[in-house]
Coordinates of C-alpha atoms and ligand atoms in Angstrom, one line a residue:
Chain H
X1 CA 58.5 140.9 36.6
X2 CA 57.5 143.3 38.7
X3 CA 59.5 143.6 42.1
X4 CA 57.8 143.1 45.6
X5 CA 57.0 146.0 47.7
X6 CA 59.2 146.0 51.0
X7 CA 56.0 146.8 53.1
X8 CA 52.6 145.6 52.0
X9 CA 49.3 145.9 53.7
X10 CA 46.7 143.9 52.2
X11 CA 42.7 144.7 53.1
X12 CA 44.0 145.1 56.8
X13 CA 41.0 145.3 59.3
X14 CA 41.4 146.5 63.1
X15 CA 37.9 146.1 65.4
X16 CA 38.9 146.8 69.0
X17 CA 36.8 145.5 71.4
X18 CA 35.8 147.2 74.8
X19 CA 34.6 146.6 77.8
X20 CA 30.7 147.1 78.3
X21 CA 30.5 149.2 74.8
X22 CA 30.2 148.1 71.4
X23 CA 33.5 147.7 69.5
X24 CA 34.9 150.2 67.2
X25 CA 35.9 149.4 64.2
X26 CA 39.1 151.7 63.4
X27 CA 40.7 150.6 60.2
X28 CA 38.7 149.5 56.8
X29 CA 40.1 147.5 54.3
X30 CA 43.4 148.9 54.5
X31 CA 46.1 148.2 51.7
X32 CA 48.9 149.5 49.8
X33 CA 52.6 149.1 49.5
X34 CA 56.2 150.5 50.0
X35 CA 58.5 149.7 47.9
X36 CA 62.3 149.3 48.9
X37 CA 64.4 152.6 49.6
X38 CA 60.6 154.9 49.3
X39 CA 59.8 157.6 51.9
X40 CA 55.7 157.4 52.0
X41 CA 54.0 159.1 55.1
X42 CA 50.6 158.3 56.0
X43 CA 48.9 161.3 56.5
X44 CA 45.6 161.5 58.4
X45 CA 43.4 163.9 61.2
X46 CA 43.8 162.7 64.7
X47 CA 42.4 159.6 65.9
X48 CA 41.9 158.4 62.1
X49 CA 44.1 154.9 63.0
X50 CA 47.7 156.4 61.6
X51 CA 49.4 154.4 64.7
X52 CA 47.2 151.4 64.8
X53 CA 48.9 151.2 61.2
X54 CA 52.8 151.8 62.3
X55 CA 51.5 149.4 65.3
X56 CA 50.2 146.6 63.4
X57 CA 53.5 147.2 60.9
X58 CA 55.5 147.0 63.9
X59 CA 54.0 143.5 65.2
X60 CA 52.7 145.2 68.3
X61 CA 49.0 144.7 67.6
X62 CA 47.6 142.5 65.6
X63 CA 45.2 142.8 63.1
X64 CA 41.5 141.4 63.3
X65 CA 41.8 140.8 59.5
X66 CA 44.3 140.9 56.4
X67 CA 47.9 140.4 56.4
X68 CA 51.2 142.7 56.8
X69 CA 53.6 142.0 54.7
X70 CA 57.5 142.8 55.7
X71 CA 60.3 142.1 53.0
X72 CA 58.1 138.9 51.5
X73 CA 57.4 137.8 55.1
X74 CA 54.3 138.0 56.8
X75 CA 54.4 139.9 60.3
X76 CA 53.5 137.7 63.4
X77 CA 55.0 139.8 66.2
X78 CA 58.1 143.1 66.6
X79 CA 61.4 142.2 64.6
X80 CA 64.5 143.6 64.2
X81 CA 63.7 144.2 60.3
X82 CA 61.4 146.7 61.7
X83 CA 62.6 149.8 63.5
X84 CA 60.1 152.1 65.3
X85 CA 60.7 155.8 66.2
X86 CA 57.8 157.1 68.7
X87 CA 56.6 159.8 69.1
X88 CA 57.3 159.6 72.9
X89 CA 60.9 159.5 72.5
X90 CA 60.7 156.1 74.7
X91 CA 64.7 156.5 75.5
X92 CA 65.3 154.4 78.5
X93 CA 65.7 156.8 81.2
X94 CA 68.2 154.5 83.0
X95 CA 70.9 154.6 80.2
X96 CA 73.0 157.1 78.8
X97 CA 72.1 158.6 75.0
X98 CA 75.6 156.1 74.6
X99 CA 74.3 153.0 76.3
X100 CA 70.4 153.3 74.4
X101 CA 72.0 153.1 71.2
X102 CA 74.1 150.4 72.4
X103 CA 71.1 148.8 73.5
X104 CA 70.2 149.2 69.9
X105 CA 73.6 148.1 68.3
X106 CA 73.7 144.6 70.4
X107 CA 73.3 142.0 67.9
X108 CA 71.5 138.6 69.0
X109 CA 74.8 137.3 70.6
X110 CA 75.3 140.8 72.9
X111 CA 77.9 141.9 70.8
X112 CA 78.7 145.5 70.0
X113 CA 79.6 146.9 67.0
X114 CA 81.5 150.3 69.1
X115 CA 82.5 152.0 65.7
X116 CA 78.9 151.7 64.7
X117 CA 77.6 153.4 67.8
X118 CA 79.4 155.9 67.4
X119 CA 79.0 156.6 63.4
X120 CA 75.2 156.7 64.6
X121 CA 76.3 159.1 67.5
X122 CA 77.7 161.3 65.2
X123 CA 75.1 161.2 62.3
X124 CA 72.4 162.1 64.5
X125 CA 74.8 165.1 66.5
X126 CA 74.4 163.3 69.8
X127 CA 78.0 162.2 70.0
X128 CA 79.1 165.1 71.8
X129 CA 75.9 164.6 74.4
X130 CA 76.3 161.0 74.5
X131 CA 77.4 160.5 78.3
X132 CA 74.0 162.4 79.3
X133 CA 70.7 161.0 80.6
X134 CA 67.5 161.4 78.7
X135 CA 66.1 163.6 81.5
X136 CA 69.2 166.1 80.7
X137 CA 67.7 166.2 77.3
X138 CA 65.5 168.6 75.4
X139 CA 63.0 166.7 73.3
X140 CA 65.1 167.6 70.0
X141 CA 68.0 165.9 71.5
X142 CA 65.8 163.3 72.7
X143 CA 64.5 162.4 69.5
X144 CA 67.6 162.2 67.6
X145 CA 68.6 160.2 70.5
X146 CA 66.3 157.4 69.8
X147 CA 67.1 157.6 65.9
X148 CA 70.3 157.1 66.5
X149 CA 69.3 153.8 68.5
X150 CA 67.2 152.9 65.7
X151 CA 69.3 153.2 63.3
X152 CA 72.0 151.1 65.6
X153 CA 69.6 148.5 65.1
X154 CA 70.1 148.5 61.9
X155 CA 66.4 147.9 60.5
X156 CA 65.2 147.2 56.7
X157 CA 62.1 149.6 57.5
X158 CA 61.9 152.6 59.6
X159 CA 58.5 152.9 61.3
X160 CA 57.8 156.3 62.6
X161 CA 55.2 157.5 64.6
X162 CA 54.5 161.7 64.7
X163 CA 58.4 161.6 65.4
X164 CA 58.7 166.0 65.1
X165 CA 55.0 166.3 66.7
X166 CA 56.1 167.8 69.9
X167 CA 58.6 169.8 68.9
X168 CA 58.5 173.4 67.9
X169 CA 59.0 174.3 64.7
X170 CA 63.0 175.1 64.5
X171 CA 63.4 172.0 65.7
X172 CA 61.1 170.1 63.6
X173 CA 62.7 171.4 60.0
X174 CA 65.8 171.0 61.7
X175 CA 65.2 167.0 62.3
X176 CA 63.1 166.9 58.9
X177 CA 67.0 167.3 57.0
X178 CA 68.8 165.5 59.4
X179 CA 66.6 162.7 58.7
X180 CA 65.8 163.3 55.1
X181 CA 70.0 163.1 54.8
X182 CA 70.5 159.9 57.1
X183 CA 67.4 158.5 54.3
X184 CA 69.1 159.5 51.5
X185 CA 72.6 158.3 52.7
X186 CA 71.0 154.8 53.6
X187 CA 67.9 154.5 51.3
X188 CA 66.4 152.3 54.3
X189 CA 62.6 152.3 53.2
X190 CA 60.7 154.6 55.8
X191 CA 56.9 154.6 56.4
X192 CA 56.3 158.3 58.4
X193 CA 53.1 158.9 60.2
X194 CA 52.4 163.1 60.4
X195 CA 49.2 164.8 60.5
X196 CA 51.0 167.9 59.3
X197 CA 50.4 169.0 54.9
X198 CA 53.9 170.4 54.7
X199 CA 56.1 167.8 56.5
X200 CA 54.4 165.2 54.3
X201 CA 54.8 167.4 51.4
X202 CA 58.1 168.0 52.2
X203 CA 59.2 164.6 53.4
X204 CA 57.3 162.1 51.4
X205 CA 57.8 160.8 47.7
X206 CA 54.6 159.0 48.2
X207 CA 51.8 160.3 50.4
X208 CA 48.9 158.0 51.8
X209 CA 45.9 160.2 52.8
X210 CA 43.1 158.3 55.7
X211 CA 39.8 159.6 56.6
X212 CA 38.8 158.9 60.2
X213 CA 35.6 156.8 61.1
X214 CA 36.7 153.9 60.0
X215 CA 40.6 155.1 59.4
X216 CA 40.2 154.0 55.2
X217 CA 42.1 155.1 52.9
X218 CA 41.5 158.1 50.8
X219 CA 44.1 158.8 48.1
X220 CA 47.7 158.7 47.5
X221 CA 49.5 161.8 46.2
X222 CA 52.8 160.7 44.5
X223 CA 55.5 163.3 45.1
X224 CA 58.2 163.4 42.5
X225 CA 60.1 166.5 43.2
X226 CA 63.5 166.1 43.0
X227 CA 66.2 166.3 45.9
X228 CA 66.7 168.4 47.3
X229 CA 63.9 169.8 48.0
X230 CA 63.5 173.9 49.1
X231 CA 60.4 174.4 51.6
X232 CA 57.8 176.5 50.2
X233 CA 58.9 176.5 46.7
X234 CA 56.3 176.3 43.9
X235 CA 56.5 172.6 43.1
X236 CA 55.7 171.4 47.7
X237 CA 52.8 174.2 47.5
X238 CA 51.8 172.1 44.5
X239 CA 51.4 169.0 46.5
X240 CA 50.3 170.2 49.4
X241 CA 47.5 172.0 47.6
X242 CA 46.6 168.6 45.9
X243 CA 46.9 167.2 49.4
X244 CA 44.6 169.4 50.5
X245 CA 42.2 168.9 47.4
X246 CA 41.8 165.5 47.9
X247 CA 40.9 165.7 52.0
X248 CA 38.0 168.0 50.8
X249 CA 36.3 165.0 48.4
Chain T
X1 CA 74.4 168.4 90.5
X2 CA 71.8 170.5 89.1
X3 CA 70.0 172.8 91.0
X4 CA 67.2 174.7 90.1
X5 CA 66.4 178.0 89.8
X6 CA 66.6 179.9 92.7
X7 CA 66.0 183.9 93.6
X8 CA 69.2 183.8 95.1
X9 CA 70.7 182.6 91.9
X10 CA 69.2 184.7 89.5
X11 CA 69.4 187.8 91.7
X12 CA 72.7 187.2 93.9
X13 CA 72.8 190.6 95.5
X14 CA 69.3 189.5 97.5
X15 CA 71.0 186.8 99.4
X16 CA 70.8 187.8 103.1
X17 CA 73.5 186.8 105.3
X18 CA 71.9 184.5 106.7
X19 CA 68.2 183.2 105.9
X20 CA 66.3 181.8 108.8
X21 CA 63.3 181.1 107.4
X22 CA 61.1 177.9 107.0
X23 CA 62.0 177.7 103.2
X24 CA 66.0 177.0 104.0
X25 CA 66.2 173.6 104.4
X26 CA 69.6 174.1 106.3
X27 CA 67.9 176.3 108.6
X28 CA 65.0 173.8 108.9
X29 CA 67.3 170.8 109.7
X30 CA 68.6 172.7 112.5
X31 CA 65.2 174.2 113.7
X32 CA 64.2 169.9 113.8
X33 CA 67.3 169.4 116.1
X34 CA 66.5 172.2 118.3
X35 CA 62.8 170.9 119.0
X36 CA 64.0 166.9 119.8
X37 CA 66.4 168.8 121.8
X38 CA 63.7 170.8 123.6
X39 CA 61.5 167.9 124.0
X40 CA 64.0 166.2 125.8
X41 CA 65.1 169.1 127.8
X42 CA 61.4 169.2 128.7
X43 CA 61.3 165.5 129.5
X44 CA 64.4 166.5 131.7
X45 CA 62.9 169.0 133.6
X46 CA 59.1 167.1 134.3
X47 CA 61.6 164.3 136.1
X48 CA 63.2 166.9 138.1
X49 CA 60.2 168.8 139.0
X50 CA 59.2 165.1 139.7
X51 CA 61.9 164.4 142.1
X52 CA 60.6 167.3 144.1
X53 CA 56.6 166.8 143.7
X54 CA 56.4 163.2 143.4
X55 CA 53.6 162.7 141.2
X56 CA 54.6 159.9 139.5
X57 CA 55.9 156.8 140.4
X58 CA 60.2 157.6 139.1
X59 CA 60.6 154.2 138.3
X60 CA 58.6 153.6 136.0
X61 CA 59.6 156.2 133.5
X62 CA 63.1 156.7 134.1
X63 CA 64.7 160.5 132.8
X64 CA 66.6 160.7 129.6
X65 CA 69.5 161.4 131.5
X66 CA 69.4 157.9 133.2
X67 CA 68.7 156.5 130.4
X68 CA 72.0 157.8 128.6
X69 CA 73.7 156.6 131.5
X70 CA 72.2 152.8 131.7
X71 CA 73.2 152.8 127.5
X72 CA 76.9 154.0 128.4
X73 CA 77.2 151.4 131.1
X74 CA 75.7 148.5 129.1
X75 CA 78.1 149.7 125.7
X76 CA 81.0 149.5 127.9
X77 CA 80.3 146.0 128.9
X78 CA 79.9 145.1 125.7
X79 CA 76.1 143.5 125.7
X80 CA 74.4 146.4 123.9
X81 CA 76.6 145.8 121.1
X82 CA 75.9 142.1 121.2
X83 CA 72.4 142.2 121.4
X84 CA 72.2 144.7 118.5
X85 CA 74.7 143.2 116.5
X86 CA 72.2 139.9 117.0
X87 CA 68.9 141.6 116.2
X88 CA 70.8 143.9 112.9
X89 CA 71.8 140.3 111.8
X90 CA 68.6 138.6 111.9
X91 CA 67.1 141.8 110.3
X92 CA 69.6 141.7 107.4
X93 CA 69.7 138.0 106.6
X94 CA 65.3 137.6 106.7
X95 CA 65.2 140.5 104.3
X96 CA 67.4 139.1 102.5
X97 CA 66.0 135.8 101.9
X98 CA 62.9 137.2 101.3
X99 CA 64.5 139.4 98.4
X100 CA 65.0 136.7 96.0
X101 CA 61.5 134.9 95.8
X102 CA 59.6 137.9 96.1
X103 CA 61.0 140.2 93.1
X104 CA 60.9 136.7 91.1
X105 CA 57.0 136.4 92.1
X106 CA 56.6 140.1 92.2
X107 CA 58.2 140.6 88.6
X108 CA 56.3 137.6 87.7
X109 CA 52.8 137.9 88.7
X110 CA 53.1 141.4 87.0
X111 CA 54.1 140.3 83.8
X112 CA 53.2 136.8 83.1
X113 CA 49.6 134.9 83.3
X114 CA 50.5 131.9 84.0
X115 CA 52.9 132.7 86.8
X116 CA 50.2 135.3 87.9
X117 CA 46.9 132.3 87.7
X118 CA 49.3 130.1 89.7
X119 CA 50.5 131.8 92.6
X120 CA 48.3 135.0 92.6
X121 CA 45.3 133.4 94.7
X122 CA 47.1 131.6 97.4
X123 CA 49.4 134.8 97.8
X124 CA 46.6 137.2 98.2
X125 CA 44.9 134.7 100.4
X126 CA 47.5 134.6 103.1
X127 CA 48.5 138.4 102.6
X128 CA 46.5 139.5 105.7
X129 CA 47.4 137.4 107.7
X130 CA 49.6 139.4 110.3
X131 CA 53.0 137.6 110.5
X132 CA 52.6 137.4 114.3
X133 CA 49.6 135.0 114.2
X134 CA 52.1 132.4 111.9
X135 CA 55.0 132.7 114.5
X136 CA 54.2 130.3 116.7
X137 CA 53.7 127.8 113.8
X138 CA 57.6 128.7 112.5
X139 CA 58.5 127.9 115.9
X140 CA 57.1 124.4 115.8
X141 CA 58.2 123.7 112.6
X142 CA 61.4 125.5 112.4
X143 CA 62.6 125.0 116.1
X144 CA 63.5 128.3 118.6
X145 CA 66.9 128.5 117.0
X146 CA 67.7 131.5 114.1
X147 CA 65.2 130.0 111.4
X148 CA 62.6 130.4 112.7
X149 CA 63.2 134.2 113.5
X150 CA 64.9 134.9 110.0
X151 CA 62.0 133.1 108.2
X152 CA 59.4 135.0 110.7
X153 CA 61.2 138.3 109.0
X154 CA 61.0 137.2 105.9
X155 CA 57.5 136.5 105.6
X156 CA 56.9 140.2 106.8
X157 CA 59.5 141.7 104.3
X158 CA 58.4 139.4 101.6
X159 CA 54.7 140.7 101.3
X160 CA 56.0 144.4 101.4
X161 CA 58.5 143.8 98.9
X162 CA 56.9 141.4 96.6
X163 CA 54.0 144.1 96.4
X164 CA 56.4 147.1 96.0
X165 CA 57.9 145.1 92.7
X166 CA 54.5 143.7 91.7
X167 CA 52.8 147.6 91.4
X168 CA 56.2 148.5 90.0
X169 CA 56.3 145.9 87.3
X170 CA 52.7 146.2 86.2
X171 CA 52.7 149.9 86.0
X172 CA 56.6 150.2 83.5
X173 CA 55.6 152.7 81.0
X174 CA 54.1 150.7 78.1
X175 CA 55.8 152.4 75.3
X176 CA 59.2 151.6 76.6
X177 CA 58.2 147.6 76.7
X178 CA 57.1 148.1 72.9
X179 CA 60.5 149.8 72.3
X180 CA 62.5 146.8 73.7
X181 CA 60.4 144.4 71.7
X182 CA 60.5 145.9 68.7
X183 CA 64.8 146.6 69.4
X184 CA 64.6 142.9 69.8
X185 CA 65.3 142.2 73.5
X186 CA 63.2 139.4 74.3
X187 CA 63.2 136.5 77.1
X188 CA 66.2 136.5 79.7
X189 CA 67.4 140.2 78.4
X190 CA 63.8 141.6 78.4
X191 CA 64.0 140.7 82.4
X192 CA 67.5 141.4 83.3
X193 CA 67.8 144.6 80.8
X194 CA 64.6 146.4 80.6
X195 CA 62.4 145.2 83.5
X196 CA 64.6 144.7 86.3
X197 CA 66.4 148.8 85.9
X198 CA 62.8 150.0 85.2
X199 CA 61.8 148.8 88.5
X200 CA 64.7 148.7 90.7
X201 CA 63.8 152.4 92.3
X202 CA 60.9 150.8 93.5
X203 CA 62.7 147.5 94.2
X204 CA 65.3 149.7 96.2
X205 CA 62.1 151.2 98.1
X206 CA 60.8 148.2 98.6
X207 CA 63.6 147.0 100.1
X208 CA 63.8 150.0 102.6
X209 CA 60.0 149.3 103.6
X210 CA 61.2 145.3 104.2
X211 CA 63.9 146.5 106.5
X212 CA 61.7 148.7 108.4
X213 CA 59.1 145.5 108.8
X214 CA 61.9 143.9 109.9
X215 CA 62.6 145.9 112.8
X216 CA 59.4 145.8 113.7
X217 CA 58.4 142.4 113.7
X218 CA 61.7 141.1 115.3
X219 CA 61.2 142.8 118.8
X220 CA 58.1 139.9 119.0
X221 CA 59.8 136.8 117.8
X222 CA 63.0 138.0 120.4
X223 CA 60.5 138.1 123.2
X224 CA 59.3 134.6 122.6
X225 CA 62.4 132.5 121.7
X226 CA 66.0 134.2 122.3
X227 CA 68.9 134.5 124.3
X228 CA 70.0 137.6 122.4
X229 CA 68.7 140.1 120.8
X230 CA 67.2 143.8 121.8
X231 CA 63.9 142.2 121.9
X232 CA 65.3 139.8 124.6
X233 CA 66.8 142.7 126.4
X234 CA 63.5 144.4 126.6
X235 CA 61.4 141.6 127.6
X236 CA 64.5 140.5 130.1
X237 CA 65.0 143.7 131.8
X238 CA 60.9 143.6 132.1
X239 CA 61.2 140.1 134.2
X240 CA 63.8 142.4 136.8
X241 CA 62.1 145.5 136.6
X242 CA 65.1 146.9 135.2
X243 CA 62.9 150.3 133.4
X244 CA 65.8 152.3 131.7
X245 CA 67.4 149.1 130.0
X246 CA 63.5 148.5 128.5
X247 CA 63.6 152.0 127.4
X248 CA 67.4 151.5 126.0
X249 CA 66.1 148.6 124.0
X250 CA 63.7 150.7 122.6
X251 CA 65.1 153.5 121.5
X252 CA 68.2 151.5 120.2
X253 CA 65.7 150.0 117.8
X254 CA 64.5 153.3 117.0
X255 CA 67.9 154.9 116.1
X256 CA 69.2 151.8 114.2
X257 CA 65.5 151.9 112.2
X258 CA 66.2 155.8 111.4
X259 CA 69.8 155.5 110.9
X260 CA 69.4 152.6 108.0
X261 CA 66.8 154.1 106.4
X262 CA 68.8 157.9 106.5
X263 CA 71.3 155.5 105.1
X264 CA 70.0 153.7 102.4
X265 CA 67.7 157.5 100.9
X266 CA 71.6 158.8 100.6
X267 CA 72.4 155.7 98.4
X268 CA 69.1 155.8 96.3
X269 CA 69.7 159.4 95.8
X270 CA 73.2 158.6 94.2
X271 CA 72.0 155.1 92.8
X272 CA 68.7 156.5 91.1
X273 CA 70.3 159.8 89.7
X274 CA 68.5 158.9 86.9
X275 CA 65.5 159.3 87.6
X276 CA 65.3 162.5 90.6
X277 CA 63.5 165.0 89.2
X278 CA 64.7 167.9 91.1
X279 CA 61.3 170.1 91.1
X280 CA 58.3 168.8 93.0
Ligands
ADP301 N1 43.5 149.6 72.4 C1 42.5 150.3 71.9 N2 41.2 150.0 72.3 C2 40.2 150.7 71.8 N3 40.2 151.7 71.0 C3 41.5 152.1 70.5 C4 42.7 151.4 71.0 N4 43.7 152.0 70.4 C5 43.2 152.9 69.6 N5 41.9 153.0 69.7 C6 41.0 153.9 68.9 O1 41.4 153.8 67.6 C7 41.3 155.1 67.0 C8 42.6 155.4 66.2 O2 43.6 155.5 67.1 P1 45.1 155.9 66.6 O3 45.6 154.8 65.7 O4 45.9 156.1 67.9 O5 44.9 157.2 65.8 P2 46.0 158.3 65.3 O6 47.3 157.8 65.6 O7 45.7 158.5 63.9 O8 45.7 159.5 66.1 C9 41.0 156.1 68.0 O9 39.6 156.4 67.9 C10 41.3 155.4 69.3 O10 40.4 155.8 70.3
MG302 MG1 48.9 158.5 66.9

């Protein structure tokens, strides 16, 4: 028997509907699956419907047809099984990098696990930055910030939207290990929206390309290079040349 | 504190002795003392010139320094501090009974439809109305005792306030309300932990602008019903032709007004750290 994928979107349609204009339809018969403890990213060009996807995964939007799937449980609306990291950072800027991720630690009766916030504190490297405001924050710091909360939350599925897209490129590789180790350690299943060839190549043991116009998918490029993983090495220029291959047809 | 970057940071040797230029803002708060100080000087100097001249009727606008002295003698008999203590009193407790309802309503209309289908029309129906023209219906139902002055204040703060909120709440960055819901703050702790912080810099504004409302509106319910109050000074002194006390009435209201609000931007400063963004 064949186990069930901890994410699964089946034939997934998204029309939005606006004001005085014709509605657009932005995702086509969208399905595929995670499976428990993978690493896919969705890979697309901008505007192709990458965070319509995280969103509808999320439970923030829902969609006009097909069903989401989350750990054999279909998704009617946001839940703590389902973590998101935005690209925006979206720390609260009233809180301290401490009390976010307590924010994200409290359980449904308030309770707070303090040793937890802390081991997350510490995985991510904020621990030493944790009495500082978001605004004292470089967008780095920020992001591992709101990982850290995330993770507090303790989520089956990691949703993450672009997480590394404004960052600069030290930065970015930087975060790519960090998370690729916190993964790894946790084997939490992670579904990673990028528009960038070599952090999916790099990231990803399953890539899901999208064309744009309706967002439909296009291919999926498994990845089955062992940990860990050196950038640029012969095997990652493989994929990301069959990346590239497939967005041409 | 931060600070920012500054040319006399980065290049320390450059710093003058003294700078007296428009861009110090030490120097600037000092310049904006000198000219109140020369406009009163000035006002000074018209009354004496007046005294001499006689070109207008002295009476009627008494000179600063006369009206320094009418304050001193009314402090020392204690009934300036009585009637501001009344009028401060009335200010604080309308504002504050209009606080509750209106970031309840405020939060409310913002976030929720039903709340927002229920109340909205009737609220944006009596909005314009100018408090004044509902006063002497507060008297008749709420008598000429402190009610009807506290609720008068309160129906002038609550419109400010509740709109301050309502903006507020509406406009709370939409990608941290998808971050508390998918963290899994809902209901009671979606209101008290996410919407009420995001909003209460504007809330603490809000708040400011009520007060300010409040002083204003309170002179006019004081003239109609009252025994106390600075507006009862004023519209007292008026019935004895008693100039300077008018005038002390005045600016008393005027100093109070600026001293709260100098107040209360000190305290958002340090309450809203968060938030300052230092350039601008
Ligand atoms: N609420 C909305 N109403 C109308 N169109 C939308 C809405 N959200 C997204 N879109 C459109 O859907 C398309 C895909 O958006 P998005 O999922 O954000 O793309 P991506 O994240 O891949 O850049 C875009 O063309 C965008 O303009
Ligand atoms: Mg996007």
């Amino acid at each position: 028997m064949e186990k069930a994928p901890k994410l699964r979107f089946d034939r997934v349609n998204m029309v939005f509907g606006r004001p005085n204009q014709p509605p657009v339809q932005v995702l086509k018969s969208i399905s595929f699956d995670v499976g428990e403890g993978e690493f896919v990213c969705l890979l697309g060009p901008s505007g192709c419907g990458k965070s319509t996807i995280l969103n509808i995964a999320a439970g923030l939007i829902e969609p006009s047809a097909g069903t989401v799937t989350a750990s054999s449980r279909i998704v009617a609306g946001p839940g703590r099984d389902r973590g998101v990291v935005f690209q925006e950072y979206a720390l609260f800027p009233w809180l301290t990098v401490r009390e976010n991720v307590v924010l994200g630690a409290k359980s449904g009766t308030g309770k707070v696990d303090r040793v937890k916030v802390d081991h997350f504190l510490k995985v991510t490297g904020m621990y030493e930055h944790r009495d500082k405001y978001p605004k004292e924050l470089s967008g780095g710091m920020k992001q591992r910030a709101a990982i850290a909360r995330t993770l507090a939350n303790d989520p089956e599925i990691i949703l993450m939207d672009e997480p590394f897209g404004a960052l600069d490129p030290y930065t970015r590789e930087a975060l790519q290990d960090q998370l690729v180790e916190i993964w790894s350690a946790s084997r939490k299943t992670v579904l990673f929206v990028t528009h960038s060839v070599e952090e999916a190549a790099y990231l990803a043991g399953a890539v899901i390309l999208l064309k744009a116009h309706p967002g439909e998918l296009k291919a999926v490029i498994k990845n089955d290079v062992a940990w860990p993983r050196e950038r640029a090495s012969e095997e990652l220029i493989g994929i990301e040349r069959a990346i590239r291959r497939a967005e041409r047809t | 504190m931060q600070r920012g970057l500054s040319a006399e940071l980065a290049f320390p040797e450059r710093k003058r002795l003294m700078d007296l230029s428009l861009k110090n803002p030490n120097a600037m708060r000092f310049y904006k003392v000198c000219t109140l100080i020369l406009f009163i000087a000035a006002w000074q100097s018209i009354d004496l010139i007046n005294s001499e001249l006689k070109f207008y009727n002295p009476l009627l606008i008494p000179s600063p320094f006369d009206i320094v002295k009418k304050a001193s003698a009314l402090w020392s008999t204690g009934a300036l501090q009585k009637h501001i203590l009344a009028s401060v009193t009335r200010v604080a407790l309308g504002v504050l009974m209009a606080f509750p309802p209106a970031v309840v309503l405020g939060i409310g209309i913002a976030r929720s439809r039903t709340v927002e289908v229920i109340f909205e029309p009737l609220i944006e129906l009596i909005r314009p109305i100018p408090p004044l023209a509902v006063l002497p219906m507060f008297i008749l139902w709420f008598g000429i005792g402190e009610l009807s002055k506290l609720v008068f204040i309160g129906f002038a703060a609550f419109y400010i306030i509740m709109t301050t909120v309502m903006l507020s709440a509406a406009n709370i960055d939409v990608v941290l309300i998808r971050a508390a819901r998918t963290l899994g703050i809902n209901g009671w702790r979606f209101y008290t932990e996410i919407v009420f912080p995001a909003i209460s810099p504007d809330l603490f504004v809000g708040v400011r602008l009520g007060l300010s409302a409040g002083f204003v509106v309170i002179v006019a319910s004081e003239f109609i019903a009252a025994d106390v109050g600075l507006g009862y000074m004023i519209n007292y002194a008026r019935a004895y032709f008693r100039v300077s006390d008018m005038f002390v009435g005045a600016f008393t209201i005027g100093i109070i007004g600026y001293s709260v609000n100098m107040v209360l931007v000190v305290v958002e400063r340090r309450l809203f750290n968060w938030r300052i963004n230092d350039e601008r």
